[in-house]
Amino acid sequence: MAEDITRQGEILIVLVEDDPHHRKKMKDILTDSFPNCVIKTIANGVEACNYLLNPVNHYNLVILDGRLDTYPTTLLAKVNGPDVAEAMRERNIDVPIVLWTNDPKMLQSFDEVCGMRLPEIEKPCRSYNVEAVLTPIITKITQGIHAKQEEENDKDEQFSLKL
């Protein structure tokens, strides 16, 4: 199990994966490895865009599959992982994205959209690889959250002193 680096409810991880078997396995690994993180699963690109682009929703990390095939594409345009990442970038959503695909074409599309290679979890997933990739990212997120909380506490103290 990865070192416990979060407190309850601080970090929300959004997992976007269309295959139910892969999605369940990754969620189980995340829950075991990072027990204080909240995991939200999304099964397709359209739902991912609806959730991730909504300014009301707050999340700290996105794990994104490349090829998101299982949505009924006859009803809507197909939205793959790189499309989701591009929509997030266009809206200036500054949240870490971790790739979870073994498709070379999708990896190339992500590289083009993001202008660099993003962190990547091997597929199929294994707990040691998930922990190796995510622990430094979650540590950085946690440090940022704690810094914001300290800043807010300092502001509250300053306000109290003025009264």
mmCIF file with all atom_site columns, C-alpha atoms in Angstrom:
data_model
loop_
_atom_site.group_PDB
_atom_site.id
_atom_site.type_symbol
_atom_site.label_atom_id
_atom_site.label_alt_id
_atom_site.label_comp_id
_atom_site.label_asym_id
_atom_site.label_entity_id
_atom_site.label_seq_id
_atom_site.pdbx_PDB_ins_code
_atom_site.Cartn_x
_atom_site.Cartn_y
_atom_site.Cartn_z
_atom_site.occupancy
_atom_site.B_iso_or_equiv
_atom_site.pdbx_formal_charge
_atom_site.auth_seq_id
_atom_site.auth_comp_id
_atom_site.auth_asym_id
_atom_site.auth_atom_id
_atom_site.pdbx_PDB_model_num
ATOM 1   C CA . MET A 1 1   ? 0.000   0.000  0.000   1.00 0.00 ? 1   MET A CA 1
ATOM 2   C CA . ALA A 1 2   ? 1.295   3.491  -0.842  1.00 0.00 ? 2   ALA A CA 1
ATOM 3   C CA . GLU A 1 3   ? 2.149   5.763  2.034   1.00 0.00 ? 3   GLU A CA 1
ATOM 4   C CA . ASP A 1 4   ? -0.972  7.421  3.441   1.00 0.00 ? 4   ASP A CA 1
ATOM 5   C CA . ILE A 1 5   ? -0.412  10.959 2.163   1.00 0.00 ? 5   ILE A CA 1
ATOM 6   C CA . THR A 1 6   ? -3.945  12.312 2.160   1.00 0.00 ? 6   THR A CA 1
ATOM 7   C CA . ARG A 1 7   ? -6.709  13.045 4.594   1.00 0.00 ? 7   ARG A CA 1
ATOM 8   C CA . GLN A 1 8   ? -10.299 11.938 4.045   1.00 0.00 ? 8   GLN A CA 1
ATOM 9   C CA . GLY A 1 9   ? -11.950 13.656 1.114   1.00 0.00 ? 9   GLY A CA 1
ATOM 10  C CA . GLU A 1 10  ? -9.077  15.910 0.145   1.00 0.00 ? 10  GLU A CA 1
ATOM 11  C CA . ILE A 1 11  ? -8.333  14.400 -3.232  1.00 0.00 ? 11  ILE A CA 1
ATOM 12  C CA . LEU A 1 12  ? -10.870 13.396 -5.865  1.00 0.00 ? 12  LEU A CA 1
ATOM 13  C CA . ILE A 1 13  ? -9.545  11.211 -8.673  1.00 0.00 ? 13  ILE A CA 1
ATOM 14  C CA . VAL A 1 14  ? -11.662 10.974 -11.825 1.00 0.00 ? 14  VAL A CA 1
ATOM 15  C CA . LEU A 1 15  ? -11.091 7.684  -13.652 1.00 0.00 ? 15  LEU A CA 1
ATOM 16  C CA . VAL A 1 16  ? -12.260 7.651  -17.287 1.00 0.00 ? 16  VAL A CA 1
ATOM 17  C CA . GLU A 1 17  ? -12.278 4.111  -18.729 1.00 0.00 ? 17  GLU A CA 1
ATOM 18  C CA . ASP A 1 18  ? -14.872 2.500  -20.984 1.00 0.00 ? 18  ASP A CA 1
ATOM 19  C CA . ASP A 1 19  ? -14.063 -1.160 -20.257 1.00 0.00 ? 19  ASP A CA 1
ATOM 20  C CA . PRO A 1 20  ? -15.921 -2.224 -17.084 1.00 0.00 ? 20  PRO A CA 1
ATOM 21  C CA . HIS A 1 21  ? -13.322 -4.874 -16.180 1.00 0.00 ? 21  HIS A CA 1
ATOM 22  C CA . HIS A 1 22  ? -10.379 -2.437 -16.472 1.00 0.00 ? 22  HIS A CA 1
ATOM 23  C CA . ARG A 1 23  ? -12.356 0.279  -14.687 1.00 0.00 ? 23  ARG A CA 1
ATOM 24  C CA . LYS A 1 24  ? -13.146 -1.991 -11.722 1.00 0.00 ? 24  LYS A CA 1
ATOM 25  C CA . LYS A 1 25  ? -9.589  -3.290 -11.461 1.00 0.00 ? 25  LYS A CA 1
ATOM 26  C CA . MET A 1 26  ? -8.113  0.235  -11.488 1.00 0.00 ? 26  MET A CA 1
ATOM 27  C CA . LYS A 1 27  ? -10.670 1.499  -8.980  1.00 0.00 ? 27  LYS A CA 1
ATOM 28  C CA . ASP A 1 28  ? -9.823  -1.424 -6.670  1.00 0.00 ? 28  ASP A CA 1
ATOM 29  C CA . ILE A 1 29  ? -6.092  -0.688 -6.937  1.00 0.00 ? 29  ILE A CA 1
ATOM 30  C CA . LEU A 1 30  ? -6.645  3.028  -6.314  1.00 0.00 ? 30  LEU A CA 1
ATOM 31  C CA . THR A 1 31  ? -8.890  2.331  -3.322  1.00 0.00 ? 31  THR A CA 1
ATOM 32  C CA . ASP A 1 32  ? -6.346  -0.074 -1.808  1.00 0.00 ? 32  ASP A CA 1
ATOM 33  C CA . SER A 1 33  ? -3.276  2.041  -2.577  1.00 0.00 ? 33  SER A CA 1
ATOM 34  C CA . PHE A 1 34  ? -4.716  5.466  -1.746  1.00 0.00 ? 34  PHE A CA 1
ATOM 35  C CA . PRO A 1 35  ? -7.516  4.743  0.749   1.00 0.00 ? 35  PRO A CA 1
ATOM 36  C CA . ASN A 1 36  ? -8.211  8.369  1.584   1.00 0.00 ? 36  ASN A CA 1
ATOM 37  C CA . CYS A 1 37  ? -8.764  9.432  -2.015  1.00 0.00 ? 37  CYS A CA 1
ATOM 38  C CA . VAL A 1 38  ? -12.255 9.510  -3.463  1.00 0.00 ? 38  VAL A CA 1
ATOM 39  C CA . ILE A 1 39  ? -12.571 7.759  -6.830  1.00 0.00 ? 39  ILE A CA 1
ATOM 40  C CA . LYS A 1 40  ? -15.224 8.813  -9.354  1.00 0.00 ? 40  LYS A CA 1
ATOM 41  C CA . THR A 1 41  ? -15.556 6.596  -12.410 1.00 0.00 ? 41  THR A CA 1
ATOM 42  C CA . ILE A 1 42  ? -16.808 7.690  -15.811 1.00 0.00 ? 42  ILE A CA 1
ATOM 43  C CA . ALA A 1 43  ? -17.400 5.240  -18.657 1.00 0.00 ? 43  ALA A CA 1
ATOM 44  C CA . ASN A 1 44  ? -17.138 7.358  -21.822 1.00 0.00 ? 44  ASN A CA 1
ATOM 45  C CA . GLY A 1 45  ? -15.777 10.532 -23.354 1.00 0.00 ? 45  GLY A CA 1
ATOM 46  C CA . VAL A 1 46  ? -19.075 12.401 -23.597 1.00 0.00 ? 46  VAL A CA 1
ATOM 47  C CA . GLU A 1 47  ? -19.833 11.919 -19.899 1.00 0.00 ? 47  GLU A CA 1
ATOM 48  C CA . ALA A 1 48  ? -16.208 12.770 -19.087 1.00 0.00 ? 48  ALA A CA 1
ATOM 49  C CA . CYS A 1 49  ? -16.477 16.096 -20.920 1.00 0.00 ? 49  CYS A CA 1
ATOM 50  C CA . ASN A 1 50  ? -19.809 16.858 -19.282 1.00 0.00 ? 50  ASN A CA 1
ATOM 51  C CA . TYR A 1 51  ? -18.325 16.281 -15.825 1.00 0.00 ? 51  TYR A CA 1
ATOM 52  C CA . LEU A 1 52  ? -14.775 17.595 -16.260 1.00 0.00 ? 52  LEU A CA 1
ATOM 53  C CA . LEU A 1 53  ? -15.753 20.784 -18.101 1.00 0.00 ? 53  LEU A CA 1
ATOM 54  C CA . ASN A 1 54  ? -18.513 21.736 -15.656 1.00 0.00 ? 54  ASN A CA 1
ATOM 55  C CA . PRO A 1 55  ? -17.120 24.549 -13.469 1.00 0.00 ? 55  PRO A CA 1
ATOM 56  C CA . VAL A 1 56  ? -19.238 23.357 -10.533 1.00 0.00 ? 56  VAL A CA 1
ATOM 57  C CA . ASN A 1 57  ? -17.274 20.097 -10.291 1.00 0.00 ? 57  ASN A CA 1
ATOM 58  C CA . HIS A 1 58  ? -14.000 20.081 -8.391  1.00 0.00 ? 58  HIS A CA 1
ATOM 59  C CA . TYR A 1 59  ? -11.454 17.295 -8.796  1.00 0.00 ? 59  TYR A CA 1
ATOM 60  C CA . ASN A 1 60  ? -7.705  16.984 -8.362  1.00 0.00 ? 60  ASN A CA 1
ATOM 61  C CA . LEU A 1 61  ? -6.518  14.328 -10.805 1.00 0.00 ? 61  LEU A CA 1
ATOM 62  C CA . VAL A 1 62  ? -7.765  12.651 -13.988 1.00 0.00 ? 62  VAL A CA 1
ATOM 63  C CA . ILE A 1 63  ? -6.755  9.168  -15.130 1.00 0.00 ? 63  ILE A CA 1
ATOM 64  C CA . LEU A 1 64  ? -7.714  9.010  -18.781 1.00 0.00 ? 64  LEU A CA 1
ATOM 65  C CA . ASP A 1 65  ? -7.965  6.079  -21.190 1.00 0.00 ? 65  ASP A CA 1
ATOM 66  C CA . GLY A 1 66  ? -7.194  6.819  -24.827 1.00 0.00 ? 66  GLY A CA 1
ATOM 67  C CA . ARG A 1 67  ? -9.728  4.908  -26.867 1.00 0.00 ? 67  ARG A CA 1
ATOM 68  C CA . LEU A 1 68  ? -13.194 5.253  -25.377 1.00 0.00 ? 68  LEU A CA 1
ATOM 69  C CA . ASP A 1 69  ? -15.203 2.933  -27.644 1.00 0.00 ? 69  ASP A CA 1
ATOM 70  C CA . THR A 1 70  ? -18.176 1.614  -25.740 1.00 0.00 ? 70  THR A CA 1
ATOM 71  C CA . TYR A 1 71  ? -20.462 4.638  -25.992 1.00 0.00 ? 71  TYR A CA 1
ATOM 72  C CA . PRO A 1 72  ? -23.157 4.232  -28.681 1.00 0.00 ? 72  PRO A CA 1
ATOM 73  C CA . THR A 1 73  ? -21.391 6.285  -31.343 1.00 0.00 ? 73  THR A CA 1
ATOM 74  C CA . THR A 1 74  ? -24.427 6.207  -33.623 1.00 0.00 ? 74  THR A CA 1
ATOM 75  C CA . LEU A 1 75  ? -26.112 8.682  -31.290 1.00 0.00 ? 75  LEU A CA 1
ATOM 76  C CA . LEU A 1 76  ? -23.246 11.079 -30.638 1.00 0.00 ? 76  LEU A CA 1
ATOM 77  C CA . ALA A 1 77  ? -19.859 11.941 -32.043 1.00 0.00 ? 77  ALA A CA 1
ATOM 78  C CA . LYS A 1 78  ? -17.098 9.727  -30.678 1.00 0.00 ? 78  LYS A CA 1
ATOM 79  C CA . VAL A 1 79  ? -15.039 11.405 -27.951 1.00 0.00 ? 79  VAL A CA 1
ATOM 80  C CA . ASN A 1 80  ? -11.730 9.735  -27.100 1.00 0.00 ? 80  ASN A CA 1
ATOM 81  C CA . GLY A 1 81  ? -9.265  10.531 -24.321 1.00 0.00 ? 81  GLY A CA 1
ATOM 82  C CA . PRO A 1 82  ? -7.208  13.030 -26.354 1.00 0.00 ? 82  PRO A CA 1
ATOM 83  C CA . ASP A 1 83  ? -10.438 14.899 -27.181 1.00 0.00 ? 83  ASP A CA 1
ATOM 84  C CA . VAL A 1 84  ? -11.242 15.132 -23.473 1.00 0.00 ? 84  VAL A CA 1
ATOM 85  C CA . ALA A 1 85  ? -7.712  16.356 -22.690 1.00 0.00 ? 85  ALA A CA 1
ATOM 86  C CA . GLU A 1 86  ? -7.924  18.929 -25.485 1.00 0.00 ? 86  GLU A CA 1
ATOM 87  C CA . ALA A 1 87  ? -11.264 20.253 -24.210 1.00 0.00 ? 87  ALA A CA 1
ATOM 88  C CA . MET A 1 88  ? -9.770  20.592 -20.713 1.00 0.00 ? 88  MET A CA 1
ATOM 89  C CA . ARG A 1 89  ? -6.738  22.479 -22.083 1.00 0.00 ? 89  ARG A CA 1
ATOM 90  C CA . GLU A 1 90  ? -8.966  24.792 -24.149 1.00 0.00 ? 90  GLU A CA 1
ATOM 91  C CA . ARG A 1 91  ? -10.836 25.720 -20.959 1.00 0.00 ? 91  ARG A CA 1
ATOM 92  C CA . ASN A 1 92  ? -7.546  26.230 -19.080 1.00 0.00 ? 92  ASN A CA 1
ATOM 93  C CA . ILE A 1 93  ? -8.377  23.494 -16.587 1.00 0.00 ? 93  ILE A CA 1
ATOM 94  C CA . ASP A 1 94  ? -5.082  23.005 -14.780 1.00 0.00 ? 94  ASP A CA 1
ATOM 95  C CA . VAL A 1 95  ? -5.503  19.537 -13.289 1.00 0.00 ? 95  VAL A CA 1
ATOM 96  C CA . PRO A 1 96  ? -2.950  16.747 -13.712 1.00 0.00 ? 96  PRO A CA 1
ATOM 97  C CA . ILE A 1 97  ? -3.845  14.132 -16.307 1.00 0.00 ? 97  ILE A CA 1
ATOM 98  C CA . VAL A 1 98  ? -2.357  10.648 -16.173 1.00 0.00 ? 98  VAL A CA 1
ATOM 99  C CA . LEU A 1 99  ? -2.651  8.490  -19.271 1.00 0.00 ? 99  LEU A CA 1
ATOM 100 C CA . TRP A 1 100 ? -3.838  4.908  -19.122 1.00 0.00 ? 100 TRP A CA 1
ATOM 101 C CA . THR A 1 101 ? -3.647  3.464  -22.619 1.00 0.00 ? 101 THR A CA 1
ATOM 102 C CA . ASN A 1 102 ? -1.437  1.049  -24.513 1.00 0.00 ? 102 ASN A CA 1
ATOM 103 C CA . ASP A 1 103 ? -2.513  2.323  -27.931 1.00 0.00 ? 103 ASP A CA 1
ATOM 104 C CA . PRO A 1 104 ? 0.430   4.023  -29.717 1.00 0.00 ? 104 PRO A CA 1
ATOM 105 C CA . LYS A 1 105 ? -1.898  6.169  -31.856 1.00 0.00 ? 105 LYS A CA 1
ATOM 106 C CA . MET A 1 106 ? -3.696  7.442  -28.767 1.00 0.00 ? 106 MET A CA 1
ATOM 107 C CA . LEU A 1 107 ? -0.374  8.169  -27.028 1.00 0.00 ? 107 LEU A CA 1
ATOM 108 C CA . GLN A 1 108 ? 0.728   10.175 -30.071 1.00 0.00 ? 108 GLN A CA 1
ATOM 109 C CA . SER A 1 109 ? -2.581  12.077 -30.074 1.00 0.00 ? 109 SER A CA 1
ATOM 110 C CA . PHE A 1 110 ? -2.172  12.892 -26.368 1.00 0.00 ? 110 PHE A CA 1
ATOM 111 C CA . ASP A 1 111 ? 1.396   14.114 -27.070 1.00 0.00 ? 111 ASP A CA 1
ATOM 112 C CA . GLU A 1 112 ? 0.130   16.413 -29.824 1.00 0.00 ? 112 GLU A CA 1
ATOM 113 C CA . VAL A 1 113 ? -2.757  17.785 -27.753 1.00 0.00 ? 113 VAL A CA 1
ATOM 114 C CA . CYS A 1 114 ? -0.726  18.328 -24.582 1.00 0.00 ? 114 CYS A CA 1
ATOM 115 C CA . GLY A 1 115 ? 2.570   19.296 -26.197 1.00 0.00 ? 115 GLY A CA 1
ATOM 116 C CA . MET A 1 116 ? 4.462   16.716 -24.128 1.00 0.00 ? 116 MET A CA 1
ATOM 117 C CA . ARG A 1 117 ? 4.306   13.165 -22.835 1.00 0.00 ? 117 ARG A CA 1
ATOM 118 C CA . LEU A 1 118 ? 2.112   12.998 -19.767 1.00 0.00 ? 118 LEU A CA 1
ATOM 119 C CA . PRO A 1 119 ? 2.687   10.502 -16.946 1.00 0.00 ? 119 PRO A CA 1
ATOM 120 C CA . GLU A 1 120 ? 1.482   7.073  -17.975 1.00 0.00 ? 120 GLU A CA 1
ATOM 121 C CA . ILE A 1 121 ? 0.179   4.005  -16.157 1.00 0.00 ? 121 ILE A CA 1
ATOM 122 C CA . GLU A 1 122 ? 0.792   0.663  -17.854 1.00 0.00 ? 122 GLU A CA 1
ATOM 123 C CA . LYS A 1 123 ? -2.159  -1.239 -19.216 1.00 0.00 ? 123 LYS A CA 1
ATOM 124 C CA . PRO A 1 124 ? -3.097  -3.737 -17.899 1.00 0.00 ? 124 PRO A CA 1
ATOM 125 C CA . CYS A 1 125 ? -2.565  -2.049 -14.558 1.00 0.00 ? 125 CYS A CA 1
ATOM 126 C CA . ARG A 1 126 ? -0.536  -3.401 -11.677 1.00 0.00 ? 126 ARG A CA 1
ATOM 127 C CA . SER A 1 127 ? -0.563  -1.909 -8.203  1.00 0.00 ? 127 SER A CA 1
ATOM 128 C CA . TYR A 1 128 ? 3.204   -1.318 -8.064  1.00 0.00 ? 128 TYR A CA 1
ATOM 129 C CA . ASN A 1 129 ? 3.096   0.688  -11.319 1.00 0.00 ? 129 ASN A CA 1
ATOM 130 C CA . VAL A 1 130 ? -0.007  2.652  -10.277 1.00 0.00 ? 130 VAL A CA 1
ATOM 131 C CA . GLU A 1 131 ? 1.664   3.553  -6.969  1.00 0.00 ? 131 GLU A CA 1
ATOM 132 C CA . ALA A 1 132 ? 4.978   4.448  -8.640  1.00 0.00 ? 132 ALA A CA 1
ATOM 133 C CA . VAL A 1 133 ? 3.274   6.819  -11.083 1.00 0.00 ? 133 VAL A CA 1
ATOM 134 C CA . LEU A 1 134 ? 0.648   8.348  -8.784  1.00 0.00 ? 134 LEU A CA 1
ATOM 135 C CA . THR A 1 135 ? 2.403   8.689  -5.406  1.00 0.00 ? 135 THR A CA 1
ATOM 136 C CA . PRO A 1 136 ? 4.549   11.705 -6.437  1.00 0.00 ? 136 PRO A CA 1
ATOM 137 C CA . ILE A 1 137 ? 1.580   13.357 -8.153  1.00 0.00 ? 137 ILE A CA 1
ATOM 138 C CA . ILE A 1 138 ? -0.746  12.845 -5.186  1.00 0.00 ? 138 ILE A CA 1
ATOM 139 C CA . THR A 1 139 ? 1.996   14.045 -2.821  1.00 0.00 ? 139 THR A CA 1
ATOM 140 C CA . LYS A 1 140 ? 2.309   17.276 -4.818  1.00 0.00 ? 140 LYS A CA 1
ATOM 141 C CA . ILE A 1 141 ? -1.470  17.748 -4.880  1.00 0.00 ? 141 ILE A CA 1
ATOM 142 C CA . THR A 1 142 ? -1.652  17.164 -1.121  1.00 0.00 ? 142 THR A CA 1
ATOM 143 C CA . GLN A 1 143 ? 1.116   19.694 -0.469  1.00 0.00 ? 143 GLN A CA 1
ATOM 144 C CA . GLY A 1 144 ? -0.758  22.263 -2.551  1.00 0.00 ? 144 GLY A CA 1
ATOM 145 C CA . ILE A 1 145 ? -3.985  21.627 -0.646  1.00 0.00 ? 145 ILE A CA 1
ATOM 146 C CA . HIS A 1 146 ? -2.225  21.953 2.700   1.00 0.00 ? 146 HIS A CA 1
ATOM 147 C CA . ALA A 1 147 ? -0.538  25.200 1.583   1.00 0.00 ? 147 ALA A CA 1
ATOM 148 C CA . LYS A 1 148 ? -3.936  26.648 0.593   1.00 0.00 ? 148 LYS A CA 1
ATOM 149 C CA . GLN A 1 149 ? -5.428  25.616 3.941   1.00 0.00 ? 149 GLN A CA 1
ATOM 150 C CA . GLU A 1 150 ? -2.563  27.288 5.818   1.00 0.00 ? 150 GLU A CA 1
ATOM 151 C CA . GLU A 1 151 ? -3.008  30.429 3.734   1.00 0.00 ? 151 GLU A CA 1
ATOM 152 C CA . GLU A 1 152 ? -6.731  30.497 4.532   1.00 0.00 ? 152 GLU A CA 1
ATOM 153 C CA . ASN A 1 153 ? -6.010  29.958 8.239   1.00 0.00 ? 153 ASN A CA 1
ATOM 154 C CA . ASP A 1 154 ? -3.531  32.856 8.180   1.00 0.00 ? 154 ASP A CA 1
ATOM 155 C CA . LYS A 1 155 ? -6.168  35.097 6.559   1.00 0.00 ? 155 LYS A CA 1
ATOM 156 C CA . ASP A 1 156 ? -8.708  34.070 9.208   1.00 0.00 ? 156 ASP A CA 1
ATOM 157 C CA . GLU A 1 157 ? -6.219  34.888 11.973  1.00 0.00 ? 157 GLU A CA 1
ATOM 158 C CA . GLN A 1 158 ? -5.428  38.278 10.445  1.00 0.00 ? 158 GLN A CA 1
ATOM 159 C CA . PHE A 1 159 ? -9.137  39.044 10.170  1.00 0.00 ? 159 PHE A CA 1
ATOM 160 C CA . SER A 1 160 ? -9.665  38.033 13.823  1.00 0.00 ? 160 SER A CA 1
ATOM 161 C CA . LEU A 1 161 ? -6.794  40.252 14.944  1.00 0.00 ? 161 LEU A CA 1
ATOM 162 C CA . LYS A 1 162 ? -8.337  43.265 13.167  1.00 0.00 ? 162 LYS A CA 1
ATOM 163 C CA . LEU A 1 163 ? -11.586 42.811 15.057  1.00 0.00 ? 163 LEU A CA 1
#
